[in-house]
Amino acid sequence: MTPVRPRVVDEPPSGTVLGPGGPENRVAALLLAVLLVSGGLTGLVNLALDGVVRDGVVRTTYGVTMAACLLAAVPLVVRRRVGLWQTFGLVLLGDLVYVVVALCIEDPVRYATPLVLLFPSVVAAWFLVPWMLAVHMAVTPVAVVVAMQHSYDGVGGLAVQAAISAGMLDLVAVGVSLLRRREQRLLAATEALSQHDPLTGLANRRYLVEQVPRLWRQARREGQRVAALVIDLDHFKQVNDRHGHAAGDAVLQAVAGVLADTVRPSDVLARLGGEELVVLGLVGDPGEAAHLAERLRLAVCAARSAQGHAVTASIGVALARPGDGEDAGGALWRLVGRADAAMYAAKQGGRDRVATFAPPPPPPPRRVPAAELLDAPTVPCPRLPGASRTESG
């Protein structure tokens, strides 16, 4: 059976190189800011010293480039995160700094070594998407040729050295990029294993808990209710006892497949354990939740394993309206507990049905017998100071 991707509600924003707002992103942003500021200040000091930077237009270009390094550090310090496009711009800025320094410094052979481009190449290969890396790899040989043109008298020697240097840099970039892609696949596989049930491919308890705060926020924002549907397969133990656990696993997989096809895209479908599953979703009223539960019940009835085995399901429904400041984790399990109680009521009612949780009615007020009223001690009314009692016959 093809693994079922868990339903995701209100996906978090993407577009950052590292975790958005995470500590590793803040550290990377501050380190890059320090590197840019130190490089820019060093360049401005060289600009102020006589005999270090050539005069004329190249001197102005050098100063503008160093100022650009300082300006690039400002958003890193303010936002304290590194975005994808921001990283792409910083990589191209590193290529530009390499070329400008090589052209403007009086001793170009000393500063024109292509090893300077190793850092931008590694950053591009590790963090950027493939097409951005391809742009950097295309810019690298051009930057090497422009930077090293004054170090060679003949075109042949320059071409050979540029091809070797740029080729090595691009080869390193490709190797680092492949390593990064492999690491990302391993991380994605590890995350999937930690969030999925290995038998059915559905989300597990951990993924369900992770989605709850986002689901609660969405419900408050849209003024809706959160519905919990607890699904328990009827007489599932008999399938295991009569046909073996392999047959029971096949039934679970078949049921998981039809449920995943029936729930709405915004719903979260998870397996809690055994033959018990839960669906969390947003509804406008109890009728919408009951309609969804009935669709799921009919879907389970129609499910067949490869061996032709089938089961029915008892479904309990409970609703809650999330409140401000409410602990979503605790509210989730209270809601699931009420839906679980409704599910057991459905089983007691004959199984293969839907039951909605109804809170028990409040106890009726106690009627005090007349005899107790007559025997109750009489408490005189308090007499106010200065008041006189008027007796009447």
Short mmCIF file of C-alpha atoms in Angstrom, two decimals:
data_model
loop_
_atom_site.label_atom_id
_atom_site.label_comp_id
_atom_site.label_asym_id
_atom_site.label_seq_id
_atom_site.Cartn_x
_atom_site.Cartn_y
_atom_site.Cartn_z
CA MET A 1 0.00 0.00 0.00
CA THR A 2 1.23 3.48 -0.83
CA PRO A 3 1.92 5.48 2.35
CA VAL A 4 -0.73 8.10 3.03
CA ARG A 5 0.55 11.62 3.56
CA PRO A 6 -0.90 13.16 6.73
CA ARG A 7 -3.22 16.08 6.24
CA VAL A 8 -1.62 19.39 7.12
CA VAL A 9 -3.56 22.38 8.39
CA ASP A 10 -2.39 25.94 7.82
CA GLU A 11 1.19 25.18 6.65
CA PRO A 12 3.92 27.34 8.21
CA PRO A 13 5.59 29.91 5.97
CA SER A 14 8.72 28.88 4.12
CA GLY A 15 11.48 30.73 2.26
CA THR A 16 14.20 30.78 4.89
CA VAL A 17 17.46 28.95 4.54
CA LEU A 18 17.37 27.61 8.09
CA GLY A 19 14.46 27.22 10.48
CA PRO A 20 12.49 30.48 10.38
CA GLY A 21 13.27 32.42 13.52
CA GLY A 22 15.16 29.46 15.00
CA PRO A 23 18.36 29.86 17.03
CA GLU A 24 20.56 28.43 14.27
CA ASN A 25 19.18 31.01 11.82
CA ARG A 26 19.85 33.87 14.22
CA VAL A 27 23.42 32.69 14.83
CA ALA A 28 24.06 32.37 11.09
CA ALA A 29 22.65 35.85 10.47
CA LEU A 30 24.83 37.41 13.17
CA LEU A 31 27.97 35.61 11.94
CA LEU A 32 27.36 36.79 8.38
CA ALA A 33 26.76 40.31 9.65
CA VAL A 34 30.07 40.26 11.55
CA LEU A 35 31.85 38.97 8.44
CA LEU A 36 30.34 41.67 6.23
CA VAL A 37 31.04 44.47 8.71
CA SER A 38 34.64 43.38 9.29
CA GLY A 39 35.25 43.01 5.56
CA GLY A 40 33.64 46.34 4.76
CA LEU A 41 35.56 48.19 7.47
CA THR A 42 38.83 46.58 6.37
CA GLY A 43 38.14 47.68 2.83
CA LEU A 44 37.41 51.24 3.91
CA VAL A 45 40.66 51.31 5.90
CA ASN A 46 42.55 50.17 2.80
CA LEU A 47 40.76 52.87 0.86
CA ALA A 48 41.99 55.51 3.29
CA LEU A 49 45.62 54.33 3.12
CA ASP A 50 47.82 55.67 0.37
CA GLY A 51 49.23 53.25 -2.17
CA VAL A 52 46.89 50.35 -1.42
CA VAL A 53 44.04 50.96 -3.87
CA ARG A 54 44.51 52.23 -7.40
CA ASP A 55 43.29 55.73 -8.14
CA GLY A 56 40.51 56.67 -10.52
CA VAL A 57 37.28 54.86 -11.27
CA VAL A 58 38.51 51.63 -9.70
CA ARG A 59 38.97 53.45 -6.41
CA THR A 60 35.36 54.62 -6.48
CA THR A 61 34.18 51.12 -7.41
CA TYR A 62 36.16 49.67 -4.52
CA GLY A 63 34.61 52.13 -2.05
CA VAL A 64 31.08 51.47 -3.30
CA THR A 65 31.59 47.70 -2.99
CA MET A 66 32.86 47.98 0.58
CA ALA A 67 29.91 50.22 1.47
CA ALA A 68 27.59 47.59 -0.06
CA CYS A 69 29.07 45.02 2.35
CA LEU A 70 28.22 47.26 5.29
CA LEU A 71 24.70 47.90 4.02
CA ALA A 72 24.12 44.18 3.44
CA ALA A 73 24.80 43.57 7.13
CA VAL A 74 21.98 45.89 8.27
CA PRO A 75 18.98 43.61 7.47
CA LEU A 76 20.83 40.66 8.97
CA VAL A 77 21.21 42.50 12.27
CA VAL A 78 17.66 43.88 12.23
CA ARG A 79 15.75 40.76 11.14
CA ARG A 80 18.19 38.21 12.58
CA ARG A 81 17.38 35.62 9.97
CA VAL A 82 18.72 34.67 6.55
CA GLY A 83 16.27 34.29 3.69
CA LEU A 84 16.82 32.30 0.51
CA TRP A 85 16.99 35.32 -1.79
CA GLN A 86 19.12 37.14 0.73
CA THR A 87 21.62 34.28 0.70
CA PHE A 88 21.64 34.31 -3.10
CA GLY A 89 22.42 38.03 -3.08
CA LEU A 90 25.21 37.57 -0.52
CA VAL A 91 26.82 34.84 -2.65
CA LEU A 92 26.81 37.10 -5.71
CA LEU A 93 28.15 39.93 -3.54
CA GLY A 94 31.03 37.66 -2.53
CA ASP A 95 31.83 37.05 -6.21
CA LEU A 96 31.74 40.80 -6.83
CA VAL A 97 34.01 41.57 -3.87
CA TYR A 98 36.54 39.04 -5.15
CA VAL A 99 36.65 40.66 -8.60
CA VAL A 100 36.73 44.24 -7.31
CA VAL A 101 39.50 43.56 -4.79
CA ALA A 102 41.59 41.79 -7.42
CA LEU A 103 41.21 44.70 -9.86
CA CYS A 104 41.64 47.56 -7.40
CA ILE A 105 44.45 46.43 -5.11
CA GLU A 106 47.96 47.36 -6.28
CA ASP A 107 49.22 43.78 -5.79
CA PRO A 108 46.61 41.69 -7.66
CA VAL A 109 48.58 38.44 -7.68
CA ARG A 110 48.41 38.30 -3.89
CA TYR A 111 44.65 38.84 -3.69
CA ALA A 112 43.46 37.17 -6.91
CA THR A 113 43.71 33.56 -5.71
CA PRO A 114 40.51 31.72 -6.65
CA LEU A 115 40.50 30.06 -3.23
CA VAL A 116 38.76 33.21 -2.03
CA LEU A 117 35.68 32.00 -3.93
CA LEU A 118 35.63 28.71 -2.02
CA PHE A 119 33.47 30.14 0.78
CA PRO A 120 30.75 31.56 -1.54
CA SER A 121 30.78 28.29 -3.51
CA VAL A 122 30.24 26.17 -0.40
CA VAL A 123 27.49 28.48 0.89
CA ALA A 124 25.75 28.41 -2.49
CA ALA A 125 25.97 24.63 -2.73
CA TRP A 126 24.67 24.07 0.80
CA PHE A 127 21.83 26.58 1.03
CA LEU A 128 20.65 27.59 -2.44
CA VAL A 129 18.20 25.86 -4.75
CA PRO A 130 19.69 24.22 -7.88
CA TRP A 131 19.03 27.05 -10.34
CA MET A 132 20.62 29.61 -8.01
CA LEU A 133 23.65 27.34 -7.64
CA ALA A 134 23.82 27.06 -11.45
CA VAL A 135 23.91 30.87 -11.72
CA HIS A 136 26.79 31.04 -9.25
CA MET A 137 28.66 28.29 -11.10
CA ALA A 138 28.26 30.24 -14.34
CA VAL A 139 29.52 33.45 -12.69
CA THR A 140 32.57 31.73 -11.15
CA PRO A 141 34.68 31.29 -14.34
CA VAL A 142 33.88 34.84 -15.44
CA ALA A 143 34.98 36.20 -12.07
CA VAL A 144 38.20 34.16 -12.18
CA VAL A 145 39.09 35.38 -15.69
CA VAL A 146 38.40 39.03 -14.86
CA ALA A 147 40.32 38.87 -11.58
CA MET A 148 43.38 37.06 -12.96
CA GLN A 149 43.74 38.78 -16.33
CA HIS A 150 46.52 41.07 -15.10
CA SER A 151 48.52 38.15 -13.73
CA TYR A 152 49.11 36.50 -17.14
CA ASP A 153 50.63 37.90 -20.30
CA GLY A 154 49.18 35.33 -22.67
CA VAL A 155 45.61 34.27 -23.23
CA GLY A 156 46.50 30.59 -23.22
CA GLY A 157 47.96 30.57 -19.72
CA LEU A 158 45.04 32.61 -18.40
CA ALA A 159 42.52 30.25 -20.00
CA VAL A 160 44.19 27.15 -18.59
CA GLN A 161 44.49 28.59 -15.09
CA ALA A 162 40.92 29.92 -15.14
CA ALA A 163 39.57 26.58 -16.36
CA ILE A 164 41.43 24.68 -13.64
CA SER A 165 40.46 27.10 -10.87
CA ALA A 166 36.82 27.52 -11.89
CA GLY A 167 36.50 23.80 -12.59
CA MET A 168 37.78 22.89 -9.14
CA LEU A 169 35.46 25.40 -7.47
CA ASP A 170 32.44 24.17 -9.42
CA LEU A 171 33.39 20.57 -8.70
CA VAL A 172 33.48 21.34 -4.98
CA ALA A 173 30.11 23.08 -5.28
CA VAL A 174 28.55 20.08 -7.03
CA GLY A 175 29.94 17.69 -4.42
CA VAL A 176 28.68 19.78 -1.53
CA SER A 177 25.29 20.16 -3.22
CA LEU A 178 24.94 16.38 -3.66
CA LEU A 179 25.93 15.88 -0.03
CA ARG A 180 23.33 18.44 1.04
CA ARG A 181 20.59 16.80 -1.03
CA ARG A 182 21.40 13.43 0.48
CA GLU A 183 21.29 14.90 3.97
CA GLN A 184 17.92 16.52 3.23
CA ARG A 185 16.50 13.21 2.00
CA LEU A 186 17.72 11.43 5.12
CA LEU A 187 16.26 14.14 7.35
CA ALA A 188 12.95 14.01 5.49
CA ALA A 189 12.85 10.22 5.82
CA THR A 190 13.66 10.43 9.53
CA GLU A 191 10.98 13.05 10.07
CA ALA A 192 8.45 10.96 8.15
CA LEU A 193 9.24 7.94 10.30
CA SER A 194 8.78 10.00 13.46
CA GLN A 195 5.41 11.38 12.29
CA HIS A 196 3.86 8.43 10.47
CA ASP A 197 2.44 5.11 11.50
CA PRO A 198 4.60 2.51 9.71
CA LEU A 199 1.71 0.10 9.08
CA THR A 200 -0.96 2.38 7.64
CA GLY A 201 1.08 5.39 6.51
CA LEU A 202 -1.27 7.67 8.47
CA ALA A 203 -0.11 10.33 10.88
CA ASN A 204 0.71 9.13 14.37
CA ARG A 205 0.02 10.59 17.81
CA ARG A 206 3.10 12.83 17.69
CA TYR A 207 2.08 14.46 14.41
CA LEU A 208 -1.45 14.92 15.72
CA VAL A 209 -0.17 16.77 18.79
CA GLU A 210 2.10 18.96 16.63
CA GLN A 211 -0.85 20.06 14.48
CA VAL A 212 -3.15 20.95 17.37
CA PRO A 213 -1.86 24.50 18.17
CA ARG A 214 -2.12 25.48 14.51
CA LEU A 215 -5.60 23.98 14.25
CA TRP A 216 -6.72 25.79 17.41
CA ARG A 217 -5.42 29.13 16.07
CA GLN A 218 -7.22 28.61 12.78
CA ALA A 219 -10.49 27.79 14.56
CA ARG A 220 -10.29 30.96 16.67
CA ARG A 221 -9.39 33.05 13.65
CA GLU A 222 -12.28 31.74 11.54
CA GLY A 223 -14.81 31.47 14.38
CA GLN A 224 -15.34 27.74 13.89
CA ARG A 225 -15.45 24.68 16.13
CA VAL A 226 -12.98 21.83 16.34
CA ALA A 227 -14.53 18.42 15.82
CA ALA A 228 -12.91 15.20 17.03
CA LEU A 229 -14.08 11.94 15.48
CA VAL A 230 -12.85 8.78 17.20
CA ILE A 231 -13.18 5.73 14.93
CA ASP A 232 -13.00 2.21 16.33
CA LEU A 233 -13.34 -0.88 14.14
CA ASP A 234 -16.05 -3.29 15.28
CA HIS A 235 -15.10 -6.90 16.08
CA PHE A 236 -11.58 -6.32 14.80
CA LYS A 237 -10.18 -8.80 17.31
CA GLN A 238 -12.24 -11.54 15.67
CA VAL A 239 -10.46 -10.87 12.36
CA ASN A 240 -7.10 -11.35 14.06
CA ASP A 241 -8.24 -14.45 15.92
CA ARG A 242 -9.86 -16.17 12.93
CA HIS A 243 -7.58 -15.14 10.06
CA GLY A 244 -4.32 -14.08 11.70
CA HIS A 245 -2.63 -10.77 12.38
CA ALA A 246 -1.52 -10.40 8.76
CA ALA A 247 -5.18 -10.32 7.72
CA GLY A 248 -5.88 -7.77 10.45
CA ASP A 249 -3.03 -5.59 9.21
CA ALA A 250 -4.42 -5.77 5.68
CA VAL A 251 -7.83 -4.65 6.93
CA LEU A 252 -6.24 -1.72 8.78
CA GLN A 253 -4.40 -0.69 5.62
CA ALA A 254 -7.56 -0.88 3.53
CA VAL A 255 -9.52 1.16 6.07
CA ALA A 256 -6.74 3.75 6.30
CA GLY A 257 -6.75 4.13 2.53
CA VAL A 258 -10.49 4.78 2.22
CA LEU A 259 -10.49 7.14 5.20
CA ALA A 260 -7.62 9.14 3.73
CA ASP A 261 -9.58 9.45 0.49
CA THR A 262 -12.76 10.51 2.33
CA VAL A 263 -11.57 13.14 4.81
CA ARG A 264 -11.29 16.73 3.69
CA PRO A 265 -7.90 18.22 2.71
CA SER A 266 -7.84 20.33 5.88
CA ASP A 267 -8.58 17.43 8.24
CA VAL A 268 -5.92 15.64 10.29
CA LEU A 269 -6.28 11.86 10.19
CA ALA A 270 -4.14 9.86 12.63
CA ARG A 271 -3.89 6.41 14.14
CA LEU A 272 -3.83 6.48 17.93
CA GLY A 273 -3.08 2.79 18.33
CA GLY A 274 -4.57 -0.62 17.68
CA GLU A 275 -7.75 -0.28 15.63
CA GLU A 276 -8.55 3.22 16.93
CA LEU A 277 -8.19 6.23 14.65
CA VAL A 278 -9.05 9.90 15.09
CA VAL A 279 -9.96 12.73 12.75
CA LEU A 280 -9.61 16.39 13.73
CA GLY A 281 -11.24 19.05 11.62
CA LEU A 282 -12.97 22.42 11.63
CA VAL A 283 -16.76 22.53 11.35
CA GLY A 284 -19.37 25.23 11.52
CA ASP A 285 -22.04 23.27 13.40
CA PRO A 286 -22.73 19.79 14.83
CA GLY A 287 -24.59 18.79 11.68
CA GLU A 288 -21.48 19.20 9.55
CA ALA A 289 -19.49 17.02 11.94
CA ALA A 290 -22.20 14.34 11.95
CA HIS A 291 -22.32 14.37 8.15
CA LEU A 292 -18.55 13.87 7.94
CA ALA A 293 -18.72 11.03 10.47
CA GLU A 294 -21.46 9.30 8.48
CA ARG A 295 -19.40 9.54 5.29
CA LEU A 296 -16.46 7.97 7.10
CA ARG A 297 -18.65 5.17 8.47
CA LEU A 298 -19.94 4.33 5.00
CA ALA A 299 -16.39 4.42 3.63
CA VAL A 300 -15.24 1.89 6.23
CA CYS A 301 -18.18 -0.37 5.39
CA ALA A 302 -17.13 -0.36 1.73
CA ALA A 303 -13.46 -1.08 2.44
CA ARG A 304 -12.15 -4.54 1.56
CA SER A 305 -8.72 -5.99 2.18
CA ALA A 306 -6.85 -7.95 -0.47
CA GLN A 307 -8.27 -11.15 1.07
CA GLY A 308 -11.81 -9.77 0.96
CA HIS A 309 -12.18 -9.16 4.69
CA ALA A 310 -14.31 -6.23 5.83
CA VAL A 311 -15.31 -4.55 9.08
CA THR A 312 -17.64 -1.84 10.29
CA ALA A 313 -16.87 1.12 12.49
CA SER A 314 -18.36 2.86 15.50
CA ILE A 315 -17.67 6.59 15.48
CA GLY A 316 -17.92 9.06 18.33
CA VAL A 317 -18.15 12.79 17.67
CA ALA A 318 -17.36 15.67 20.03
CA LEU A 319 -17.06 19.40 19.38
CA ALA A 320 -15.29 22.24 21.14
CA ARG A 321 -14.96 25.96 20.55
CA PRO A 322 -11.34 26.97 21.34
CA GLY A 323 -11.02 29.86 23.75
CA ASP A 324 -8.35 32.52 24.01
CA GLY A 325 -5.40 31.50 26.13
CA GLU A 326 -6.56 27.90 26.26
CA ASP A 327 -3.94 25.15 26.47
CA ALA A 328 -4.40 23.41 23.13
CA GLY A 329 -2.67 20.21 24.23
CA GLY A 330 -4.88 19.68 27.27
CA ALA A 331 -7.99 20.72 25.35
CA LEU A 332 -7.19 18.16 22.64
CA TRP A 333 -7.23 15.18 24.96
CA ARG A 334 -10.35 16.40 26.77
CA LEU A 335 -12.05 16.65 23.38
CA VAL A 336 -10.80 13.23 22.29
CA GLY A 337 -11.93 11.79 25.62
CA ARG A 338 -15.48 13.05 25.02
CA ALA A 339 -15.44 11.66 21.48
CA ASP A 340 -14.17 8.35 22.87
CA ALA A 341 -17.08 8.26 25.31
CA ALA A 342 -19.47 8.87 22.41
CA MET A 343 -17.79 6.06 20.46
CA TYR A 344 -18.44 3.62 23.32
CA ALA A 345 -22.05 4.80 23.38
CA ALA A 346 -22.26 3.93 19.67
CA LYS A 347 -20.92 0.45 20.41
CA GLN A 348 -23.45 -0.04 23.20
CA GLY A 349 -26.17 1.10 20.81
CA GLY A 350 -25.44 -1.75 18.40
CA ARG A 351 -22.17 -0.78 16.64
CA ASP A 352 -21.78 0.40 13.03
CA ARG A 353 -23.23 3.81 13.87
CA VAL A 354 -22.36 7.39 14.78
CA ALA A 355 -22.96 8.91 18.20
CA THR A 356 -22.42 12.52 19.22
CA PHE A 357 -21.25 13.40 22.70
CA ALA A 358 -23.88 15.12 24.83
CA PRO A 359 -22.91 16.48 28.24
CA PRO A 360 -24.93 14.97 31.10
CA PRO A 361 -27.88 17.15 32.15
CA PRO A 362 -27.47 19.10 35.39
CA PRO A 363 -29.09 17.49 38.44
CA PRO A 364 -32.62 18.77 39.19
CA PRO A 365 -32.99 21.19 42.10
CA ARG A 366 -33.71 19.47 45.41
CA ARG A 367 -37.28 19.90 46.64
CA VAL A 368 -37.39 20.62 50.36
CA PRO A 369 -40.25 18.77 52.13
CA ALA A 370 -42.81 20.92 53.93
CA ALA A 371 -42.03 19.17 57.22
CA GLU A 372 -38.43 20.39 57.04
CA LEU A 373 -39.68 23.91 56.43
CA LEU A 374 -41.96 23.74 59.50
CA ASP A 375 -39.21 22.32 61.72
CA ALA A 376 -36.65 24.90 60.62
CA PRO A 377 -35.65 27.29 63.46
CA THR A 378 -37.05 30.78 63.25
CA VAL A 379 -34.42 33.51 63.08
CA PRO A 380 -35.72 36.90 64.22
CA CYS A 381 -35.03 39.90 62.01
CA PRO A 382 -32.17 42.05 63.27
CA ARG A 383 -33.21 45.23 65.04
CA LEU A 384 -31.65 48.40 63.69
CA PRO A 385 -30.12 50.83 66.21
CA GLY A 386 -32.48 53.64 67.15
CA ALA A 387 -35.48 51.94 65.64
CA SER A 388 -38.64 51.55 67.74
CA ARG A 389 -40.89 48.54 67.55
CA THR A 390 -44.53 49.22 66.77
CA GLU A 391 -46.87 46.58 68.07
CA SER A 392 -50.19 46.03 66.49
CA GLY A 393 -53.04 43.96 67.80
#
